[in-house]
């Protein structure tokens, strides 16, 4: 009952503050449901306000909608509030506050919250660095199918961090991460396949990874594919160079 009253209060506040904002047709239904109190749509609207081609970025309004959904103890909303606090989106940058929200998200079983909590413990963000805790968070999320956690679990197993090294098990987790759609897992699995003498299979996963990869992975792919004995795929290389050029343009 208490959560319901708090949620209704925050919903009224957000709707009032958002009332003068005209949403495009592509987001109108999401906005309608968010105003009616649907927590999923409240988080979706917040994410759109952070990154959408349909509306201008508005970090403060996004943060307000995440607060609304989090007042109903909705795990994905706490995860997004953690992201906001970690990067200073619509609120002061506060890593301790970020960890607090990731913990709240993880308590609800939210996989992204568990993953981000693992990242914080691995890197010492808002908490003391603790690789054992990070390993356990990544394993917990990986066992429930979270592709990014699978990739990091594979890295821990490959390197022997907090667990005996096991190359075969690490390869399996890289494969599962790659099949689950994580571009880092796809790159790491492709690299392993190439070292195992399977260039065509490696190219398949690099073709998947290039679509969403961040600049660091794009650069790693470029290095691997520029080696003299690397498999040749002119179309993949052209896409890779185009995406690297776009990434550099954004930074300048």
mmCIF file of N, CA and C in Angstrom, residues 75-136:
data_model
loop_
_atom_site.group_PDB
_atom_site.id
_atom_site.type_symbol
_atom_site.label_atom_id
_atom_site.label_comp_id
_atom_site.label_asym_id
_atom_site.label_seq_id
_atom_site.Cartn_x
_atom_site.Cartn_y
_atom_site.Cartn_z
ATOM 1 N N UNK A 75 12.769 -3.187 -10.584
ATOM 2 C CA UNK A 75 14.206 -3.408 -10.704
ATOM 3 C C UNK A 75 14.880 -2.660 -11.846
ATOM 4 N N UNK A 76 14.345 -2.740 -13.082
ATOM 5 C CA UNK A 76 14.974 -2.019 -14.189
ATOM 6 C C UNK A 76 15.063 -0.512 -13.959
ATOM 7 N N UNK A 77 14.108 0.051 -13.205
ATOM 8 C CA UNK A 77 14.161 1.485 -12.906
ATOM 9 C C UNK A 77 15.313 1.784 -11.954
ATOM 10 N N UNK A 78 15.498 0.948 -10.943
ATOM 11 C CA UNK A 78 16.641 1.137 -10.045
ATOM 12 C C UNK A 78 17.949 0.985 -10.814
ATOM 13 N N UNK A 79 18.001 0.041 -11.748
ATOM 14 C CA UNK A 79 19.211 -0.094 -12.553
ATOM 15 C C UNK A 79 19.496 1.188 -13.326
ATOM 16 N N UNK A 80 18.460 1.783 -13.934
ATOM 17 C CA UNK A 80 18.668 3.007 -14.701
ATOM 18 C C UNK A 80 19.018 4.186 -13.793
ATOM 19 N N UNK A 81 18.479 4.228 -12.587
ATOM 20 C CA UNK A 81 18.896 5.264 -11.642
ATOM 21 C C UNK A 81 20.363 5.077 -11.263
ATOM 22 N N UNK A 82 20.792 3.808 -11.191
ATOM 23 C CA UNK A 82 22.208 3.547 -10.967
ATOM 24 C C UNK A 82 23.058 4.092 -12.100
ATOM 25 N N UNK A 83 22.601 3.885 -13.335
ATOM 26 C CA UNK A 83 23.324 4.412 -14.498
ATOM 27 C C UNK A 83 23.372 5.950 -14.448
ATOM 28 N N UNK A 84 22.244 6.544 -14.094
ATOM 29 C CA UNK A 84 22.205 8.007 -13.998
ATOM 30 C C UNK A 84 23.210 8.516 -12.968
ATOM 31 N N UNK A 85 23.237 7.891 -11.799
ATOM 32 C CA UNK A 85 24.166 8.315 -10.755
ATOM 33 C C UNK A 85 25.613 8.041 -11.151
ATOM 34 N N UNK A 86 25.850 6.954 -11.871
ATOM 35 C CA UNK A 86 27.215 6.605 -12.273
ATOM 36 C C UNK A 86 27.784 7.603 -13.279
ATOM 37 N N UNK A 87 26.926 8.119 -14.167
ATOM 38 C CA UNK A 87 27.408 8.992 -15.236
ATOM 39 C C UNK A 87 26.937 10.440 -15.102
ATOM 40 N N UNK A 88 26.159 10.744 -14.056
ATOM 41 C CA UNK A 88 25.699 12.115 -13.856
ATOM 42 C C UNK A 88 24.622 12.542 -14.822
ATOM 43 N N UNK A 89 23.740 11.607 -15.191
ATOM 44 C CA UNK A 89 22.641 11.922 -16.121
ATOM 45 C C UNK A 89 21.446 12.448 -15.320
ATOM 46 N N UNK A 90 21.193 13.733 -15.374
ATOM 47 C CA UNK A 90 20.032 14.314 -14.710
ATOM 48 C C UNK A 90 20.133 14.370 -13.207
ATOM 49 N N UNK A 91 21.299 14.101 -12.659
ATOM 50 C CA UNK A 91 21.519 14.111 -11.213
ATOM 51 C C UNK A 91 23.028 14.218 -10.975
ATOM 52 N N UNK A 92 23.444 14.528 -9.750
ATOM 53 C CA UNK A 92 24.878 14.581 -9.484
ATOM 54 C C UNK A 92 25.540 13.208 -9.683
ATOM 55 N N UNK A 93 26.756 13.224 -10.186
ATOM 56 C CA UNK A 93 27.507 11.978 -10.312
ATOM 57 C C UNK A 93 27.871 11.491 -8.911
ATOM 58 N N UNK A 94 27.462 10.272 -8.585
ATOM 59 C CA UNK A 94 27.657 9.742 -7.232
ATOM 60 C C UNK A 94 27.753 8.224 -7.334
ATOM 61 N N UNK A 95 28.974 7.700 -7.286
ATOM 62 C CA UNK A 95 29.176 6.264 -7.475
ATOM 63 C C UNK A 95 28.603 5.445 -6.317
ATOM 64 N N UNK A 96 28.644 5.993 -5.120
ATOM 65 C CA UNK A 96 28.055 5.279 -3.979
ATOM 66 C C UNK A 96 26.555 5.135 -4.172
ATOM 67 N N UNK A 97 25.917 6.196 -4.658
ATOM 68 C CA UNK A 97 24.482 6.145 -4.936
ATOM 69 C C UNK A 97 24.196 5.175 -6.081
ATOM 70 N N UNK A 98 25.087 5.137 -7.060
ATOM 71 C CA UNK A 98 24.913 4.194 -8.173
ATOM 72 C C UNK A 98 24.899 2.763 -7.659
ATOM 73 N N UNK A 99 25.848 2.439 -6.796
ATOM 74 C CA UNK A 99 25.911 1.080 -6.233
ATOM 75 C C UNK A 99 24.648 0.769 -5.443
ATOM 76 N N UNK A 100 24.156 1.743 -4.697
ATOM 77 C CA UNK A 100 22.942 1.527 -3.910
ATOM 78 C C UNK A 100 21.773 1.139 -4.808
ATOM 79 N N UNK A 101 21.636 1.820 -5.920
ATOM 80 C CA UNK A 101 20.543 1.490 -6.835
ATOM 81 C C UNK A 101 20.777 0.153 -7.543
ATOM 82 N N UNK A 102 22.011 -0.131 -7.909
ATOM 83 C CA UNK A 102 22.287 -1.438 -8.524
ATOM 84 C C UNK A 102 21.963 -2.566 -7.545
ATOM 85 N N UNK A 103 22.262 -2.339 -6.273
ATOM 86 C CA UNK A 103 21.940 -3.350 -5.264
ATOM 87 C C UNK A 103 20.427 -3.531 -5.159
ATOM 88 N N UNK A 104 19.682 -2.423 -5.190
ATOM 89 C CA UNK A 104 18.221 -2.529 -5.145
ATOM 90 C C UNK A 104 17.706 -3.287 -6.370
ATOM 91 N N UNK A 105 18.290 -2.995 -7.547
ATOM 92 C CA UNK A 105 17.890 -3.696 -8.766
ATOM 93 C C UNK A 105 18.211 -5.179 -8.654
ATOM 94 N N UNK A 106 19.406 -5.495 -8.159
ATOM 95 C CA UNK A 106 19.824 -6.897 -8.033
ATOM 96 C C UNK A 106 18.921 -7.651 -7.062
ATOM 97 N N UNK A 107 18.478 -6.981 -6.011
ATOM 98 C CA UNK A 107 17.594 -7.627 -5.038
ATOM 99 C C UNK A 107 16.270 -8.059 -5.663
ATOM 100 N N UNK A 108 15.857 -7.368 -6.720
ATOM 101 C CA UNK A 108 14.624 -7.750 -7.411
ATOM 102 C C UNK A 108 14.883 -8.825 -8.473
ATOM 103 N N UNK A 109 16.165 -9.145 -8.700
ATOM 104 C CA UNK A 109 16.510 -10.142 -9.713
ATOM 105 C C UNK A 109 16.809 -9.558 -11.081
ATOM 106 N N UNK A 110 16.888 -8.232 -11.182
ATOM 107 C CA UNK A 110 17.159 -7.602 -12.473
ATOM 108 C C UNK A 110 18.573 -7.943 -12.933
ATOM 109 N N UNK A 111 18.699 -8.529 -14.135
ATOM 110 C CA UNK A 111 19.996 -9.019 -14.608
ATOM 111 C C UNK A 111 20.975 -7.896 -14.907
ATOM 112 N N UNK A 112 20.476 -6.782 -15.449
ATOM 113 C CA UNK A 112 21.370 -5.663 -15.709
ATOM 114 C C UNK A 112 21.884 -5.062 -14.412
ATOM 115 N N UNK A 113 21.050 -5.026 -13.388
ATOM 116 C CA UNK A 113 21.501 -4.547 -12.087
ATOM 117 C C UNK A 113 22.591 -5.441 -11.517
ATOM 118 N N UNK A 114 22.424 -6.754 -11.643
ATOM 119 C CA UNK A 114 23.434 -7.705 -11.163
ATOM 120 C C UNK A 114 24.738 -7.509 -11.924
ATOM 121 N N UNK A 115 24.634 -7.384 -13.248
ATOM 122 C CA UNK A 115 25.820 -7.170 -14.090
ATOM 123 C C UNK A 115 26.538 -5.877 -13.703
ATOM 124 N N UNK A 116 25.804 -4.781 -13.583
ATOM 125 C CA UNK A 116 26.426 -3.504 -13.256
ATOM 126 C C UNK A 116 27.033 -3.510 -11.859
ATOM 127 N N UNK A 117 26.423 -4.252 -10.959
ATOM 128 C CA UNK A 117 27.007 -4.410 -9.622
ATOM 129 C C UNK A 117 28.336 -5.156 -9.735
ATOM 130 N N UNK A 118 28.384 -6.160 -10.616
ATOM 131 C CA UNK A 118 29.636 -6.868 -10.860
ATOM 132 C C UNK A 118 30.708 -5.948 -11.406
ATOM 133 N N UNK A 119 30.323 -5.068 -12.338
ATOM 134 C CA UNK A 119 31.276 -4.113 -12.908
ATOM 135 C C UNK A 119 31.833 -3.203 -11.812
ATOM 136 N N UNK A 120 30.952 -2.709 -10.941
ATOM 137 C CA UNK A 120 31.399 -1.821 -9.862
ATOM 138 C C UNK A 120 32.395 -2.518 -8.945
ATOM 139 N N UNK A 121 32.129 -3.765 -8.606
ATOM 140 C CA UNK A 121 33.047 -4.498 -7.730
ATOM 141 C C UNK A 121 34.343 -4.850 -8.459
ATOM 142 N N UNK A 122 34.263 -5.127 -9.732
ATOM 143 C CA UNK A 122 35.466 -5.458 -10.496
ATOM 144 C C UNK A 122 36.394 -4.251 -10.617
ATOM 145 N N UNK A 123 35.812 -3.066 -10.823
ATOM 146 C CA UNK A 123 36.609 -1.862 -11.062
ATOM 147 C C UNK A 123 36.784 -0.981 -9.831
ATOM 148 N N UNK A 124 36.120 -1.328 -8.752
ATOM 149 C CA UNK A 124 36.206 -0.493 -7.560
ATOM 150 C C UNK A 124 35.486 0.826 -7.719
ATOM 151 N N UNK A 125 34.281 0.806 -8.281
ATOM 152 C CA UNK A 125 33.480 2.007 -8.491
ATOM 153 C C UNK A 125 32.419 2.109 -7.400
ATOM 154 N N UNK A 126 32.594 3.034 -6.485
ATOM 155 C CA UNK A 126 31.627 3.219 -5.407
ATOM 156 C C UNK A 126 31.741 2.197 -4.289
ATOM 157 N N UNK A 127 32.566 1.191 -4.483
ATOM 158 C CA UNK A 127 32.844 0.168 -3.465
ATOM 159 C C UNK A 127 34.308 -0.218 -3.600
ATOM 160 N N UNK A 128 34.831 -0.873 -2.586
ATOM 161 C CA UNK A 128 36.198 -1.384 -2.673
ATOM 162 C C UNK A 128 36.256 -2.491 -3.722
ATOM 163 N N UNK A 129 37.289 -2.482 -4.555
ATOM 164 C CA UNK A 129 37.429 -3.503 -5.589
ATOM 165 C C UNK A 129 37.446 -4.895 -4.954
ATOM 166 N N UNK A 130 36.663 -5.792 -5.523
ATOM 167 C CA UNK A 130 36.522 -7.139 -4.970
ATOM 168 C C UNK A 130 36.232 -8.088 -6.124
ATOM 169 N N UNK A 131 37.285 -8.722 -6.667
ATOM 170 C CA UNK A 131 37.088 -9.580 -7.840
ATOM 171 C C UNK A 131 36.274 -10.823 -7.511
ATOM 172 N N UNK A 132 36.358 -11.303 -6.280
ATOM 173 C CA UNK A 132 35.563 -12.473 -5.916
ATOM 174 C C UNK A 132 34.069 -12.142 -5.977
ATOM 175 N N UNK A 133 33.694 -10.985 -5.426
ATOM 176 C CA UNK A 133 32.296 -10.565 -5.493
ATOM 177 C C UNK A 133 31.874 -10.363 -6.937
ATOM 178 N N UNK A 134 32.750 -9.732 -7.735
ATOM 179 C CA UNK A 134 32.436 -9.508 -9.152
ATOM 180 C C UNK A 134 32.200 -10.833 -9.871
ATOM 181 N N UNK A 135 33.087 -11.792 -9.628
ATOM 182 C CA UNK A 135 32.945 -13.115 -10.246
ATOM 183 C C UNK A 135 31.590 -13.727 -9.906
ATOM 184 N N UNK A 136 31.203 -13.635 -8.650
ATOM 185 C CA UNK A 136 29.931 -14.224 -8.232
ATOM 186 C C UNK A 136 28.736 -13.520 -8.869
#
